[in-house]
PDB file of C-alpha atoms in Angstrom:
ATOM      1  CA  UNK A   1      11.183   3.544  10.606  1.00 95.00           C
ATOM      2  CA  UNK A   2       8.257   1.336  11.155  1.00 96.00           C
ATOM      3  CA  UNK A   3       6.661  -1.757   8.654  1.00 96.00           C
ATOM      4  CA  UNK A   4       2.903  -1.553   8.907  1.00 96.00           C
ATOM      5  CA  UNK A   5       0.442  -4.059   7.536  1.00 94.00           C
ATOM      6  CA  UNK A   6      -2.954  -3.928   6.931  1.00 93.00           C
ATOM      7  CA  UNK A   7      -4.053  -7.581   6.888  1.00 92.00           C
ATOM      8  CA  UNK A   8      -7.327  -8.666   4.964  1.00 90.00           C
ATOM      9  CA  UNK A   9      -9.011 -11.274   2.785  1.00 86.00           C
ATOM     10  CA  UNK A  10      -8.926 -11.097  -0.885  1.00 86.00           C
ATOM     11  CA  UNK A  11     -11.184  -8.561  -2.233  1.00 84.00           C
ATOM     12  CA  UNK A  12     -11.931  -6.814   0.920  1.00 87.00           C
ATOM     13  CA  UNK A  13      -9.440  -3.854  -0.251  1.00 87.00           C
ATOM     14  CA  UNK A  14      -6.686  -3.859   0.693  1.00 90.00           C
ATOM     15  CA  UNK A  15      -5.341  -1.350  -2.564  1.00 92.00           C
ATOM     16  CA  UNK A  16      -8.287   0.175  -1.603  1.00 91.00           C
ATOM     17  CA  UNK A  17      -7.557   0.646   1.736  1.00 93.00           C
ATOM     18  CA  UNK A  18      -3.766   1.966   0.469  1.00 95.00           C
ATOM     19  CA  UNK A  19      -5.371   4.119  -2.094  1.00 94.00           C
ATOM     20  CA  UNK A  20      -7.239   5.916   0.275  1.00 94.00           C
ATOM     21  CA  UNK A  21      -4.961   6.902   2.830  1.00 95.00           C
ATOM     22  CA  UNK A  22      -2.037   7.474   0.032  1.00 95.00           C
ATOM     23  CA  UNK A  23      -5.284  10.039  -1.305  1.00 93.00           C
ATOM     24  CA  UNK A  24      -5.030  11.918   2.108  1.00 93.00           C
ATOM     25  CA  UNK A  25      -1.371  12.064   3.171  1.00 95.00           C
ATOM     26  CA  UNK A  26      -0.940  13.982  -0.040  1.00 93.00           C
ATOM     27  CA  UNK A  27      -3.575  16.335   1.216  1.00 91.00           C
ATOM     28  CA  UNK A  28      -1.592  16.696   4.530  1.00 92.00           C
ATOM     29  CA  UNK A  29       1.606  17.916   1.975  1.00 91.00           C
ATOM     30  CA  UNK A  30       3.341  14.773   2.722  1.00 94.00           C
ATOM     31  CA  UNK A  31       5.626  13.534  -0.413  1.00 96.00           C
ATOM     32  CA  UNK A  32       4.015   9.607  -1.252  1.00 96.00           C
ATOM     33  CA  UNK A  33       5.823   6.687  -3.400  1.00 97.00           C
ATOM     34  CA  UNK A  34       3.577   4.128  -4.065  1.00 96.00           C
ATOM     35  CA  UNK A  35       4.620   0.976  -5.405  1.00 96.00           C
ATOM     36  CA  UNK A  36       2.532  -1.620  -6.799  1.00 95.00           C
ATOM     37  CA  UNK A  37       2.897  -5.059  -8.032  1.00 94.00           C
ATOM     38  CA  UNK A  38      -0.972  -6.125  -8.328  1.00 91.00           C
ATOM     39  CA  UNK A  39      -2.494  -2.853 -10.017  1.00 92.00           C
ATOM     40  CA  UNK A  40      -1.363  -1.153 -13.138  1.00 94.00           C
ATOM     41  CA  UNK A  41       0.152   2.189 -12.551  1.00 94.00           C
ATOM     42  CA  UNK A  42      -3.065   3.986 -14.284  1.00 95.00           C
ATOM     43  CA  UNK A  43      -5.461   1.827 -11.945  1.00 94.00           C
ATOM     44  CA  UNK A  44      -3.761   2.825  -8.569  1.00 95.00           C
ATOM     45  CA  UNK A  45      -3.879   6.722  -9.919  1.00 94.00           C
ATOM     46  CA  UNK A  46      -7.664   6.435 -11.105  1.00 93.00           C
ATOM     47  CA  UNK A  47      -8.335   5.355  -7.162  1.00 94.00           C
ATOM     48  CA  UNK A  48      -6.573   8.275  -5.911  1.00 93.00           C
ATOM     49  CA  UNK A  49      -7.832  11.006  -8.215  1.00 92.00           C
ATOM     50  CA  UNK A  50     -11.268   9.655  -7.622  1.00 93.00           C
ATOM     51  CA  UNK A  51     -10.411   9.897  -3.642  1.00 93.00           C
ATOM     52  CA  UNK A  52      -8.680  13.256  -4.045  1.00 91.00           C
ATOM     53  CA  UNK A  53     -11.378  15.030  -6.329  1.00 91.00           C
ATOM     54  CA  UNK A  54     -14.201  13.199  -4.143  1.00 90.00           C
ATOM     55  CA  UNK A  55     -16.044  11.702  -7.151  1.00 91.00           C
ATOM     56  CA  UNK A  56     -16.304   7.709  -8.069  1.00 91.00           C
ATOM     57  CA  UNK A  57     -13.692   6.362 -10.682  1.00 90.00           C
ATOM     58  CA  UNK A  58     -16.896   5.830 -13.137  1.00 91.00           C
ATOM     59  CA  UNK A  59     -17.521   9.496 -12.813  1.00 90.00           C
ATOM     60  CA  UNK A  60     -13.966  10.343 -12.970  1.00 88.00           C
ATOM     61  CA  UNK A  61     -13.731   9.429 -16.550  1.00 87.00           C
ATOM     62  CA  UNK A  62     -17.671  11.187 -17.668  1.00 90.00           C
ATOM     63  CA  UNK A  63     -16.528  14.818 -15.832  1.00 89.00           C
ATOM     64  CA  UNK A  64     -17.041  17.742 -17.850  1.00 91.00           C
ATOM     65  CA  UNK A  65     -13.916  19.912 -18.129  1.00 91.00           C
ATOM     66  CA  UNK A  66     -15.206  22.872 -16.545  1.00 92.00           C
ATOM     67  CA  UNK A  67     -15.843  20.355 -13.172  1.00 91.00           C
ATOM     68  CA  UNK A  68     -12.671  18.802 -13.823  1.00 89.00           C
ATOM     69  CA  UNK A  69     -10.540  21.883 -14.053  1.00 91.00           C
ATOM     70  CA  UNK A  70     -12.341  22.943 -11.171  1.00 91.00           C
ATOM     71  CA  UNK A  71     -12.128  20.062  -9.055  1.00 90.00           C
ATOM     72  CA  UNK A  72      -7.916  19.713  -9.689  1.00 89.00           C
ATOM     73  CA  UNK A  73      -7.363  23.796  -8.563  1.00 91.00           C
ATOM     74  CA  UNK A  74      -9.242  23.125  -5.284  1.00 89.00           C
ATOM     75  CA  UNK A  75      -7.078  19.834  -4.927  1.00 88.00           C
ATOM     76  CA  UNK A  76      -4.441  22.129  -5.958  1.00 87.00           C
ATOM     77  CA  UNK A  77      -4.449  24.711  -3.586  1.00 87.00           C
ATOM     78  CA  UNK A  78      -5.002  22.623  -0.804  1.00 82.00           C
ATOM     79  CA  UNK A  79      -2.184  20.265  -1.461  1.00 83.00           C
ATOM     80  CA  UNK A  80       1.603  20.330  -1.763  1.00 85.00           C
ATOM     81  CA  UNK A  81       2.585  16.802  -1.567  1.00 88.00           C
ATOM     82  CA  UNK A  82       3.873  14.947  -4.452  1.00 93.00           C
ATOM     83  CA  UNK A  83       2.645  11.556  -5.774  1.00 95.00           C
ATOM     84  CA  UNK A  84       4.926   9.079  -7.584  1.00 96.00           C
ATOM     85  CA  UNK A  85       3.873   5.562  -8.582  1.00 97.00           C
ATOM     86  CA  UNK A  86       5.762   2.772  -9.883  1.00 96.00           C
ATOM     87  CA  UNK A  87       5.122  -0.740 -11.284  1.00 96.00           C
ATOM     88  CA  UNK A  88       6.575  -3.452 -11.366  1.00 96.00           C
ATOM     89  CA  UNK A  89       5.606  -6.968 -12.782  1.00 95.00           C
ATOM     90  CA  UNK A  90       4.463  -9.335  -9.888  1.00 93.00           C
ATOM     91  CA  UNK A  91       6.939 -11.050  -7.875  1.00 89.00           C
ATOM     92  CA  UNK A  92      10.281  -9.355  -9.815  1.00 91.00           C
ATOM     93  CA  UNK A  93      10.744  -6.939  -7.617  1.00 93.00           C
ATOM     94  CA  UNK A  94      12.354  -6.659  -3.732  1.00 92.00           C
ATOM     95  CA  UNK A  95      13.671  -4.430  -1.666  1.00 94.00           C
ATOM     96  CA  UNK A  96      17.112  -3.939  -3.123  1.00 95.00           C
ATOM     97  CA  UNK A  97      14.792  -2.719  -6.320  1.00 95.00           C
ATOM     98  CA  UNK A  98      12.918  -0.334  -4.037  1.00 96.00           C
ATOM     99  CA  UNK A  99      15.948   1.150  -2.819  1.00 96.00           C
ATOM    100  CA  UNK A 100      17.869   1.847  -6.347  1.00 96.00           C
ATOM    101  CA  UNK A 101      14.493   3.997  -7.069  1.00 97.00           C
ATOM    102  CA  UNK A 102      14.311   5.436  -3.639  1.00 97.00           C
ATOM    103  CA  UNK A 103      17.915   6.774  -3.931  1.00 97.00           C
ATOM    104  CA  UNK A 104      16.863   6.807  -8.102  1.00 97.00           C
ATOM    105  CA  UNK A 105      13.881   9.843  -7.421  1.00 97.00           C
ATOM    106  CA  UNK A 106      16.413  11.766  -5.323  1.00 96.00           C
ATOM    107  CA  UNK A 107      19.166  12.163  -7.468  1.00 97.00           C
ATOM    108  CA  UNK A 108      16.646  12.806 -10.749  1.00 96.00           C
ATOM    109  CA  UNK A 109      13.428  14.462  -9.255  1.00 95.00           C
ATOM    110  CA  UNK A 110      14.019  15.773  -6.020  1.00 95.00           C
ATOM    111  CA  UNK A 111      11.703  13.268  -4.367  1.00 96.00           C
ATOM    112  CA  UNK A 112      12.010  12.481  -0.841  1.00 96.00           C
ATOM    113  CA  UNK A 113       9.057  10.154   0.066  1.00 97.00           C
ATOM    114  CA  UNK A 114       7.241  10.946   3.525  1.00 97.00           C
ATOM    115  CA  UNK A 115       5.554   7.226   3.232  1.00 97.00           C
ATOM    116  CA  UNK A 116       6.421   4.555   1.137  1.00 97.00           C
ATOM    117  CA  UNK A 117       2.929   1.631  -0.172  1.00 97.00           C
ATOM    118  CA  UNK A 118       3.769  -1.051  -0.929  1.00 96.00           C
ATOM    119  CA  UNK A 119       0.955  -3.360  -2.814  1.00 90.00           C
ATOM    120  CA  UNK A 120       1.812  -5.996  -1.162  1.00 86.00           C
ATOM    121  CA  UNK A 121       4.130  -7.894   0.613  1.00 92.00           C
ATOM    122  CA  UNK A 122       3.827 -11.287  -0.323  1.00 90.00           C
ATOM    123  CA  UNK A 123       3.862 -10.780  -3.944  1.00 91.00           C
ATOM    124  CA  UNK A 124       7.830  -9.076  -3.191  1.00 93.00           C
ATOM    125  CA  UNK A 125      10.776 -10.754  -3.907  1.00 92.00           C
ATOM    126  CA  UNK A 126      13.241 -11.439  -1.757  1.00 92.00           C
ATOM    127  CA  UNK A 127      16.747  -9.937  -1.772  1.00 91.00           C
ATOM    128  CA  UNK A 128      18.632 -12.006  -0.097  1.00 91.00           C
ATOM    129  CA  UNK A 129      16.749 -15.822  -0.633  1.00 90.00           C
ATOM    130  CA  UNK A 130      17.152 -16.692  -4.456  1.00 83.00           C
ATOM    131  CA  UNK A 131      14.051 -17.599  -6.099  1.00 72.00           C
ATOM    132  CA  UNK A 132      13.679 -20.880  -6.821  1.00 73.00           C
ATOM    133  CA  UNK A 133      15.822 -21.874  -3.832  1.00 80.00           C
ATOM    134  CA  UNK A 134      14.664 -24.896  -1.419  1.00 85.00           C
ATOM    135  CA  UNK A 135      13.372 -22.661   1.364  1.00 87.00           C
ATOM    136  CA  UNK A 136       9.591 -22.849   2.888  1.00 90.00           C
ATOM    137  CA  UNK A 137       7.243 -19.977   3.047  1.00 88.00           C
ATOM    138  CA  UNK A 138       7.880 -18.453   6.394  1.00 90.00           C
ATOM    139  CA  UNK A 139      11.304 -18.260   6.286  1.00 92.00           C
ATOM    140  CA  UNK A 140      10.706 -16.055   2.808  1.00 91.00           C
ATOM    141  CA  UNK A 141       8.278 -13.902   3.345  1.00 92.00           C
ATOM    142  CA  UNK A 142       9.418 -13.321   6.698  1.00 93.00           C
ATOM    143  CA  UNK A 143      12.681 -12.248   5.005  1.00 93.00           C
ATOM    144  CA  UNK A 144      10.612 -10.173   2.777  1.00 94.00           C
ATOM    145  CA  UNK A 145       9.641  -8.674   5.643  1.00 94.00           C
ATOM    146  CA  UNK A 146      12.663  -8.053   7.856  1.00 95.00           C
ATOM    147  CA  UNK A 147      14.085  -6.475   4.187  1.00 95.00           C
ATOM    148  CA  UNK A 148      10.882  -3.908   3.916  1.00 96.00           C
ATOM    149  CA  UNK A 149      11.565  -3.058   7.420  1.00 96.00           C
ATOM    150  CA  UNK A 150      15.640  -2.394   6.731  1.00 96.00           C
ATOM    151  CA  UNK A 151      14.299  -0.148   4.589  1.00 96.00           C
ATOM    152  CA  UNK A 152      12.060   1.829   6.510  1.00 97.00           C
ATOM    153  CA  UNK A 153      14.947   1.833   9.127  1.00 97.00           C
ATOM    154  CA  UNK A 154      17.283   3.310   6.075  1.00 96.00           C
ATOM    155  CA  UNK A 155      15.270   5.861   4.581  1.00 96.00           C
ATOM    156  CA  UNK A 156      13.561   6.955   7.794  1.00 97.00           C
ATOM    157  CA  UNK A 157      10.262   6.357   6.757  1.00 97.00           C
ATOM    158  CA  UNK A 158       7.289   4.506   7.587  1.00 97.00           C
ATOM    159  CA  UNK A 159       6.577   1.841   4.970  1.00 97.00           C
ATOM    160  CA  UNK A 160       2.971   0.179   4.290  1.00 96.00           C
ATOM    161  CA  UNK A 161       2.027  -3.070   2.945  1.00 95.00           C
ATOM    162  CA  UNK A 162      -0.569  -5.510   3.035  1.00 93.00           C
ATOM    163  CA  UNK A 163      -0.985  -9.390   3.188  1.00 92.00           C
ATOM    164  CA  UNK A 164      -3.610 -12.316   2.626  1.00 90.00           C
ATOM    165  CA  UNK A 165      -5.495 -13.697   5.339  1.00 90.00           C
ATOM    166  CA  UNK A 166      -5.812 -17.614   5.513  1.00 84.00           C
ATOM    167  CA  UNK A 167      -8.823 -19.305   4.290  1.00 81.00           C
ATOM    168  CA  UNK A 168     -10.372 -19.565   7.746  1.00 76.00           C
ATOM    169  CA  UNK A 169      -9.648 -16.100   8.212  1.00 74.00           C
ATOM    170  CA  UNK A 170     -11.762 -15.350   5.095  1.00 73.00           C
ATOM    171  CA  UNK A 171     -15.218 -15.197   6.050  1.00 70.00           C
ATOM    172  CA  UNK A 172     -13.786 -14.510   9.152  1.00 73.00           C
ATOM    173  CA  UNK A 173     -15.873 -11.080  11.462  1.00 76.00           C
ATOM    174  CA  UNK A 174     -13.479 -11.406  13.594  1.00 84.00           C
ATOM    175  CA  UNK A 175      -9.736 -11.340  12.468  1.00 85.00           C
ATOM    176  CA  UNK A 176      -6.776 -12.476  14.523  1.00 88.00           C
ATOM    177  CA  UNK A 177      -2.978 -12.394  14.304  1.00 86.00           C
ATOM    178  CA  UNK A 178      -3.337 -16.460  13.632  1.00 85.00           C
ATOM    179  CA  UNK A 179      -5.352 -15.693  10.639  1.00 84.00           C
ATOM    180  CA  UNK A 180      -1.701 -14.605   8.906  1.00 87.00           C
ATOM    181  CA  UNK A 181      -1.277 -16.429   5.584  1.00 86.00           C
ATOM    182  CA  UNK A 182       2.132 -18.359   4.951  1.00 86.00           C
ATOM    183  CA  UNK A 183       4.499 -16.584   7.633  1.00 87.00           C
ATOM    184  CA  UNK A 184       3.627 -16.226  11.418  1.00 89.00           C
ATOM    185  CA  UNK A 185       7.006 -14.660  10.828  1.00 89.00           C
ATOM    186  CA  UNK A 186       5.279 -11.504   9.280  1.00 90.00           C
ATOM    187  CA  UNK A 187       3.346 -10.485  12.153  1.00 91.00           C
ATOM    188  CA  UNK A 188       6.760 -10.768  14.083  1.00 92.00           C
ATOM    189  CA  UNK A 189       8.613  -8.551  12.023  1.00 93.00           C
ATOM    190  CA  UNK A 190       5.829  -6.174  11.621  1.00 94.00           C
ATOM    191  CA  UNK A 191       5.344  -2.812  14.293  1.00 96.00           C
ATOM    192  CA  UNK A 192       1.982  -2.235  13.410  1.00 96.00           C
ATOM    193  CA  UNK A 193      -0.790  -5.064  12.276  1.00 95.00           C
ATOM    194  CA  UNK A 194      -4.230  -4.396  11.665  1.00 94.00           C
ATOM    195  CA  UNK A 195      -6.961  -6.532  10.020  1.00 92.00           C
ATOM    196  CA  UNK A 196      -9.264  -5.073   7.148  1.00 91.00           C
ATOM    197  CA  UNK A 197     -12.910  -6.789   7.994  1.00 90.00           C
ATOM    198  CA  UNK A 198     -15.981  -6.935   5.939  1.00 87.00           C
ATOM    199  CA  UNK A 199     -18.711  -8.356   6.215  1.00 85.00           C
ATOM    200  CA  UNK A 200     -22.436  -8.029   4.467  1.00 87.00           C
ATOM    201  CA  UNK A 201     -23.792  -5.463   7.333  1.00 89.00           C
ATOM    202  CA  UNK A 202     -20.728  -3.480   7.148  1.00 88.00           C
ATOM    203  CA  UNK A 203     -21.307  -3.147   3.137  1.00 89.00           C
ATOM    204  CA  UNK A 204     -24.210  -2.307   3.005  1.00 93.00           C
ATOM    205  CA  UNK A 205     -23.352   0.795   5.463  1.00 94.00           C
ATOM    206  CA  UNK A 206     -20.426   1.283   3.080  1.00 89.00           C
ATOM    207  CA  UNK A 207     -17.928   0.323   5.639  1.00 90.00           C
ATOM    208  CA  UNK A 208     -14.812  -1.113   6.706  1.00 89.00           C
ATOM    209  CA  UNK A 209     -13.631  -2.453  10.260  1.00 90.00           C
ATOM    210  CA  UNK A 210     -10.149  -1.692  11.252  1.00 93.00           C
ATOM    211  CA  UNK A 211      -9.339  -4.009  14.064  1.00 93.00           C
ATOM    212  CA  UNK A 212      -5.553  -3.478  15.834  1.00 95.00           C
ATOM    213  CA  UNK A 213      -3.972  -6.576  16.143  1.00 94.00           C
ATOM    214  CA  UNK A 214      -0.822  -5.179  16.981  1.00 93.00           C
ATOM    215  CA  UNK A 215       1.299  -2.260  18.035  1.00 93.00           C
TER     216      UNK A 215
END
C-alpha cells in the first residue's frame, strides 16, 4: 500500500532502473503489471528479456535458437511469476484507467499483480483535475500522486514510479529531496523516495547510485 519513486535526471534510467527490478521480482514468482507511457510495449519487454536471459538487448535479437530455447527453460523453471505490460499514449492515461485494467486482468486473465510500474508519474493524467483546467503544477501532479497512492491503498500493492529531477539537480552527484521537478507535493505524498545518480566515474564502473531520500 505504499507509492515509491525513484527520482533521477533524464537519461540516467529511470525505465532502466524499473526494467530491472520488474526483471527480478518475476524471478522471485511475484505476478508484475507494468505500465508505461514513455516506452513502447515491445521496448519495455526487450529490457526485461535481456535482464531475465542475462544477455544485452543487441544480443537478444542475434541469439541462435538452440541458446535461446535454452536460455527461456532455465528462466522457465526458475520462475513462476507472470508479466503483463500495457501502453498507453503519453499523458491519456490516470489512475481511474489503471484501475478499470487492474480489476480488467482479474476478471479476464486471472492476474493479480504483486507490484504495479508505473513509467512515470508526471507524464499521468489526473483523475480528478480536468486537463486543460487553470490549475499550477504542484497542485496536479501532486494529485497524480495522492491518486497512484489510492491505488496502492486499494489493490494492496506497492506501486512504483519515477519522476524528473530539476535542472540543477541534473548534473547534480549529489541528489536531494529539493531537486523534485514541478511538485514538492510529490515527495510529500510519496512513502519511499530515492534518487537515481550518475555520474562519469560511476559509468565507467557500470554503475548506478541509489541514494534514500526518504522513508
Amino acid at each position: 500500500k505504499t507509492l515509491n519513486i525513484a527520482l533521477a535526471g533524464t537519461g540516467v534510467g529511470k525505465s532502466l532502473f524499473m526494467c530491472h527490478c520488474a526483471s527480478h521480482n518475476l524471478t522471485q514468482g511475484k505476478n508484475v503489471l507494468y505500465i508505461t507511457m514513455e516506452m513502447s510495449e515491445e521496448k519495455i519487454a526487450e529490457r526485461i528479456d535481456a535482464n531475465l536471459l542475462n544477455v544485452t538487448t543487441d544480443e537478444l535479437t542475434i541469439l541462435p535458437k538452440e541458446a535461446y530455447d535454452k536460455k527461456i527453460a532455465r528462466v522457465k523453471e526458475k520462475t513462476i511469476g507472470k508479466l503483463i505490460i500495457k501502453e498507453y499514449p503519453t499523458a491519456s492515461a490516470g489512475s481511474a484507467n489503471f484501475r478499470h485494467l487492474i480489476n480488467e486482468l482479474r476478471i479476464k486473465r486471472n492476474f493479480i499483480p504483486d507490484i504495479v510500474y508505473i513509467d512515470y508519474l508526471n507524464i499521468c493524467s489526473s483523475s480528478r483535475i480536468r486537463a486543460g483546467s487553470n490549475v499550477n503544477s504542484y497542485t496536479y501532479v501532486k494529485a497524480i500522486a495522492e491518486e497512484l497512492r489510492g491505488l496502492a491503498v486499494e489493490f494492496n500493492v506497492p506501486v512504483v514510479s519515477a519522476t524528473q529531477t530539476t535542472r540543477s539537480g541534473y548534473g547534480n552527484s549529489d541528489v536531494e529531496l529539493t531537486d523534485t521537478s514541478e511538485s514538492f507535493g510529490l515527495p510529500a505524498t510519496a512513502d519511499l523516495m530515492f534518487a537515481l545518480i550518475s555520474s562519469e566515474e560511476l559509468e565507467d564502473l557500470n554503475q548506478i547510485m541509489v541514494k534514500q531520500l526518504k522513508n
